[in-house]
């Protein structure tokens, strides 16, 4: 099943074309990477898919329905979760409370019921706390549920951010440079977490520079340059693509090479 499809997706800023007629698909249970040099349009494409930017032209189709130009909160409710290069947790809230923020769209109780702590409000609060712990368990962070998010390591914060994305009910996760700032062991834990998410049937599209991470994790890779899609394929196909090797990887497609 195709979860996401872009058709001729284009985004311009004045005279600059940041994304230029890109066609791609993300299938259910697939992890797709977007790679390319800085300024190639990778994050702009994520922003068009997640509603941060309205496409200039072309289509964004999610779960069979056109969604291009819809605002981020609407796309979140429809099942598109997003993380950013800079982690955006509420550092003074606990880890559990950060995940609960993403669950408030489920609430039925009114503000008055919350203020008066009436039965429906108390029940919803209890259920949200339990659900938040379940998402934290899924990413291996339940043991830190009651500490302020600001006290976590960078890698732990990244996992909490992903748990919060899952808590929105996401069918598709968009990750912008998830390994940035992470140590080798933290990247290994992130890889394990994303494999669990994929195995649960969710789809992931990520922008990433760490090619060891991309080649070990992703089933499909799309290469952008100056906003255009110039190559696409499996990790093995990309390893053997002279254009990718010479243009972006300096002839060294491997371990820690950056795209």
mmCIF file of N, CA and C in Angstrom, residues 92-138:
data_model
loop_
_atom_site.group_PDB
_atom_site.id
_atom_site.type_symbol
_atom_site.label_atom_id
_atom_site.label_comp_id
_atom_site.label_asym_id
_atom_site.label_seq_id
_atom_site.Cartn_x
_atom_site.Cartn_y
_atom_site.Cartn_z
ATOM 1 N N UNK A 92 11.164 21.489 30.787
ATOM 2 C CA UNK A 92 10.776 21.528 32.197
ATOM 3 C C UNK A 92 9.711 20.489 32.538
ATOM 4 N N UNK A 93 9.070 19.904 31.519
ATOM 5 C CA UNK A 93 8.090 18.851 31.749
ATOM 6 C C UNK A 93 8.790 17.503 31.845
ATOM 7 N N UNK A 94 8.133 16.541 32.487
ATOM 8 C CA UNK A 94 8.713 15.203 32.545
ATOM 9 C C UNK A 94 8.643 14.544 31.176
ATOM 10 N N UNK A 95 9.386 13.472 31.055
ATOM 11 C CA UNK A 95 9.365 12.687 29.818
ATOM 12 C C UNK A 95 7.943 12.230 29.514
ATOM 13 N N UNK A 96 7.249 11.712 30.515
ATOM 14 C CA UNK A 96 5.871 11.259 30.318
ATOM 15 C C UNK A 96 4.972 12.404 29.879
ATOM 16 N N UNK A 97 5.104 13.557 30.508
ATOM 17 C CA UNK A 97 4.255 14.701 30.172
ATOM 18 C C UNK A 97 4.500 15.173 28.748
ATOM 19 N N UNK A 98 5.750 15.094 28.269
ATOM 20 C CA UNK A 98 6.038 15.476 26.885
ATOM 21 C C UNK A 98 5.284 14.598 25.898
ATOM 22 N N UNK A 99 5.193 13.316 26.177
ATOM 23 C CA UNK A 99 4.453 12.421 25.286
ATOM 24 C C UNK A 99 2.955 12.669 25.420
ATOM 25 N N UNK A 100 2.501 12.951 26.640
ATOM 26 C CA UNK A 100 1.074 13.211 26.856
ATOM 27 C C UNK A 100 0.580 14.417 26.060
ATOM 28 N N UNK A 101 1.461 15.380 25.807
ATOM 29 C CA UNK A 101 1.083 16.553 25.012
ATOM 30 C C UNK A 101 0.510 16.116 23.668
ATOM 31 N N UNK A 102 1.094 15.062 23.083
ATOM 32 C CA UNK A 102 0.646 14.585 21.772
ATOM 33 C C UNK A 102 -0.651 13.806 21.840
ATOM 34 N N UNK A 103 -1.104 13.485 23.045
ATOM 35 C CA UNK A 103 -2.321 12.692 23.205
ATOM 36 C C UNK A 103 -3.545 13.535 23.516
ATOM 37 N N UNK A 104 -3.355 14.833 23.697
ATOM 38 C CA UNK A 104 -4.483 15.670 24.121
ATOM 39 C C UNK A 104 -5.562 15.811 23.054
ATOM 40 N N UNK A 105 -5.231 15.470 21.801
ATOM 41 C CA UNK A 105 -6.275 15.524 20.770
ATOM 42 C C UNK A 105 -7.359 14.480 21.021
ATOM 43 N N UNK A 106 -7.077 13.503 21.893
ATOM 44 C CA UNK A 106 -8.056 12.463 22.192
ATOM 45 C C UNK A 106 -9.066 12.894 23.258
ATOM 46 N N UNK A 107 -8.757 13.959 23.965
ATOM 47 C CA UNK A 107 -9.584 14.339 25.113
ATOM 48 C C UNK A 107 -10.993 14.743 24.708
ATOM 49 N N UNK A 108 -11.945 14.292 25.512
ATOM 50 C CA UNK A 108 -13.343 14.668 25.345
ATOM 51 C C UNK A 108 -13.813 15.577 26.470
ATOM 52 N N UNK A 109 -13.144 15.517 27.598
ATOM 53 C CA UNK A 109 -13.556 16.318 28.755
ATOM 54 C C UNK A 109 -13.387 17.812 28.465
ATOM 55 N N UNK A 110 -14.266 18.616 29.019
ATOM 56 C CA UNK A 110 -14.201 20.059 28.849
ATOM 57 C C UNK A 110 -13.199 20.665 29.820
ATOM 58 N N UNK A 111 -12.873 21.934 29.608
ATOM 59 C CA UNK A 111 -11.967 22.620 30.517
ATOM 60 C C UNK A 111 -12.548 22.662 31.929
ATOM 61 N N UNK A 112 -13.867 22.875 32.025
ATOM 62 C CA UNK A 112 -14.512 22.903 33.342
ATOM 63 C C UNK A 112 -14.361 21.561 34.046
ATOM 64 N N UNK A 113 -14.516 20.468 33.305
ATOM 65 C CA UNK A 113 -14.339 19.144 33.901
ATOM 66 C C UNK A 113 -12.905 18.949 34.375
ATOM 67 N N UNK A 114 -11.949 19.484 33.619
ATOM 68 C CA UNK A 114 -10.549 19.374 34.031
ATOM 69 C C UNK A 114 -10.300 20.170 35.310
ATOM 70 N N UNK A 115 -10.813 21.406 35.352
ATOM 71 C CA UNK A 115 -10.594 22.268 36.524
ATOM 72 C C UNK A 115 -11.209 21.649 37.781
ATOM 73 N N UNK A 116 -12.386 21.057 37.633
ATOM 74 C CA UNK A 116 -13.095 20.468 38.770
ATOM 75 C C UNK A 116 -12.703 19.015 39.018
ATOM 76 N N UNK A 117 -11.811 18.495 38.170
ATOM 77 C CA UNK A 117 -11.360 17.105 38.308
ATOM 78 C C UNK A 117 -12.536 16.139 38.376
ATOM 79 N N UNK A 118 -13.475 16.299 37.449
ATOM 80 C CA UNK A 118 -14.650 15.429 37.414
ATOM 81 C C UNK A 118 -14.258 14.046 36.851
ATOM 82 N N UNK A 119 -15.116 13.047 37.044
ATOM 83 C CA UNK A 119 -14.737 11.663 36.713
ATOM 84 C C UNK A 119 -14.224 11.461 35.291
ATOM 85 N N UNK A 120 -14.893 12.044 34.285
ATOM 86 C CA UNK A 120 -14.438 11.828 32.918
ATOM 87 C C UNK A 120 -13.029 12.382 32.730
ATOM 88 N N UNK A 121 -12.762 13.544 33.303
ATOM 89 C CA UNK A 121 -11.447 14.143 33.178
ATOM 90 C C UNK A 121 -10.388 13.274 33.848
ATOM 91 N N UNK A 122 -10.673 12.768 35.030
ATOM 92 C CA UNK A 122 -9.716 11.928 35.750
ATOM 93 C C UNK A 122 -9.434 10.634 34.983
ATOM 94 N N UNK A 123 -10.492 10.050 34.415
ATOM 95 C CA UNK A 123 -10.318 8.813 33.649
ATOM 96 C C UNK A 123 -9.446 9.051 32.419
ATOM 97 N N UNK A 124 -9.706 10.145 31.685
ATOM 98 C CA UNK A 124 -8.912 10.435 30.495
ATOM 99 C C UNK A 124 -7.457 10.696 30.860
ATOM 100 N N UNK A 125 -7.236 11.387 31.966
ATOM 101 C CA UNK A 125 -5.872 11.658 32.409
ATOM 102 C C UNK A 125 -5.139 10.351 32.699
ATOM 103 N N UNK A 126 -5.800 9.439 33.378
ATOM 104 C CA UNK A 126 -5.177 8.154 33.712
ATOM 105 C C UNK A 126 -4.842 7.370 32.445
ATOM 106 N N UNK A 127 -5.782 7.337 31.503
ATOM 107 C CA UNK A 127 -5.554 6.604 30.269
ATOM 108 C C UNK A 127 -4.417 7.216 29.447
ATOM 109 N N UNK A 128 -4.328 8.539 29.420
ATOM 110 C CA UNK A 128 -3.246 9.194 28.684
ATOM 111 C C UNK A 128 -1.894 8.886 29.317
ATOM 112 N N UNK A 129 -1.843 8.864 30.634
ATOM 113 C CA UNK A 129 -0.578 8.531 31.312
ATOM 114 C C UNK A 129 -0.148 7.102 30.982
ATOM 115 N N UNK A 130 -1.107 6.180 30.972
ATOM 116 C CA UNK A 130 -0.792 4.793 30.645
ATOM 117 C C UNK A 130 -0.341 4.663 29.194
ATOM 118 N N UNK A 131 -1.010 5.370 28.298
ATOM 119 C CA UNK A 131 -0.650 5.294 26.884
ATOM 120 C C UNK A 131 0.723 5.907 26.639
ATOM 121 N N UNK A 132 1.023 7.007 27.325
ATOM 122 C CA UNK A 132 2.338 7.635 27.182
ATOM 123 C C UNK A 132 3.441 6.674 27.607
ATOM 124 N N UNK A 133 3.225 5.949 28.696
ATOM 125 C CA UNK A 133 4.216 4.979 29.144
ATOM 126 C C UNK A 133 4.396 3.877 28.102
ATOM 127 N N UNK A 134 3.308 3.462 27.477
ATOM 128 C CA UNK A 134 3.398 2.415 26.446
ATOM 129 C C UNK A 134 4.276 2.867 25.285
ATOM 130 N N UNK A 135 4.120 4.119 24.841
ATOM 131 C CA UNK A 135 4.958 4.625 23.753
ATOM 132 C C UNK A 135 6.416 4.743 24.195
ATOM 133 N N UNK A 136 6.629 5.138 25.437
ATOM 134 C CA UNK A 136 8.005 5.231 25.947
ATOM 135 C C UNK A 136 8.643 3.856 26.055
ATOM 136 N N UNK A 137 7.874 2.860 26.444
ATOM 137 C CA UNK A 137 8.395 1.493 26.472
ATOM 138 C C UNK A 137 8.809 1.050 25.075
ATOM 139 N N UNK A 138 8.027 1.442 24.091
ATOM 140 C CA UNK A 138 8.288 1.035 22.716
ATOM 141 C C UNK A 138 9.644 1.536 22.238
#
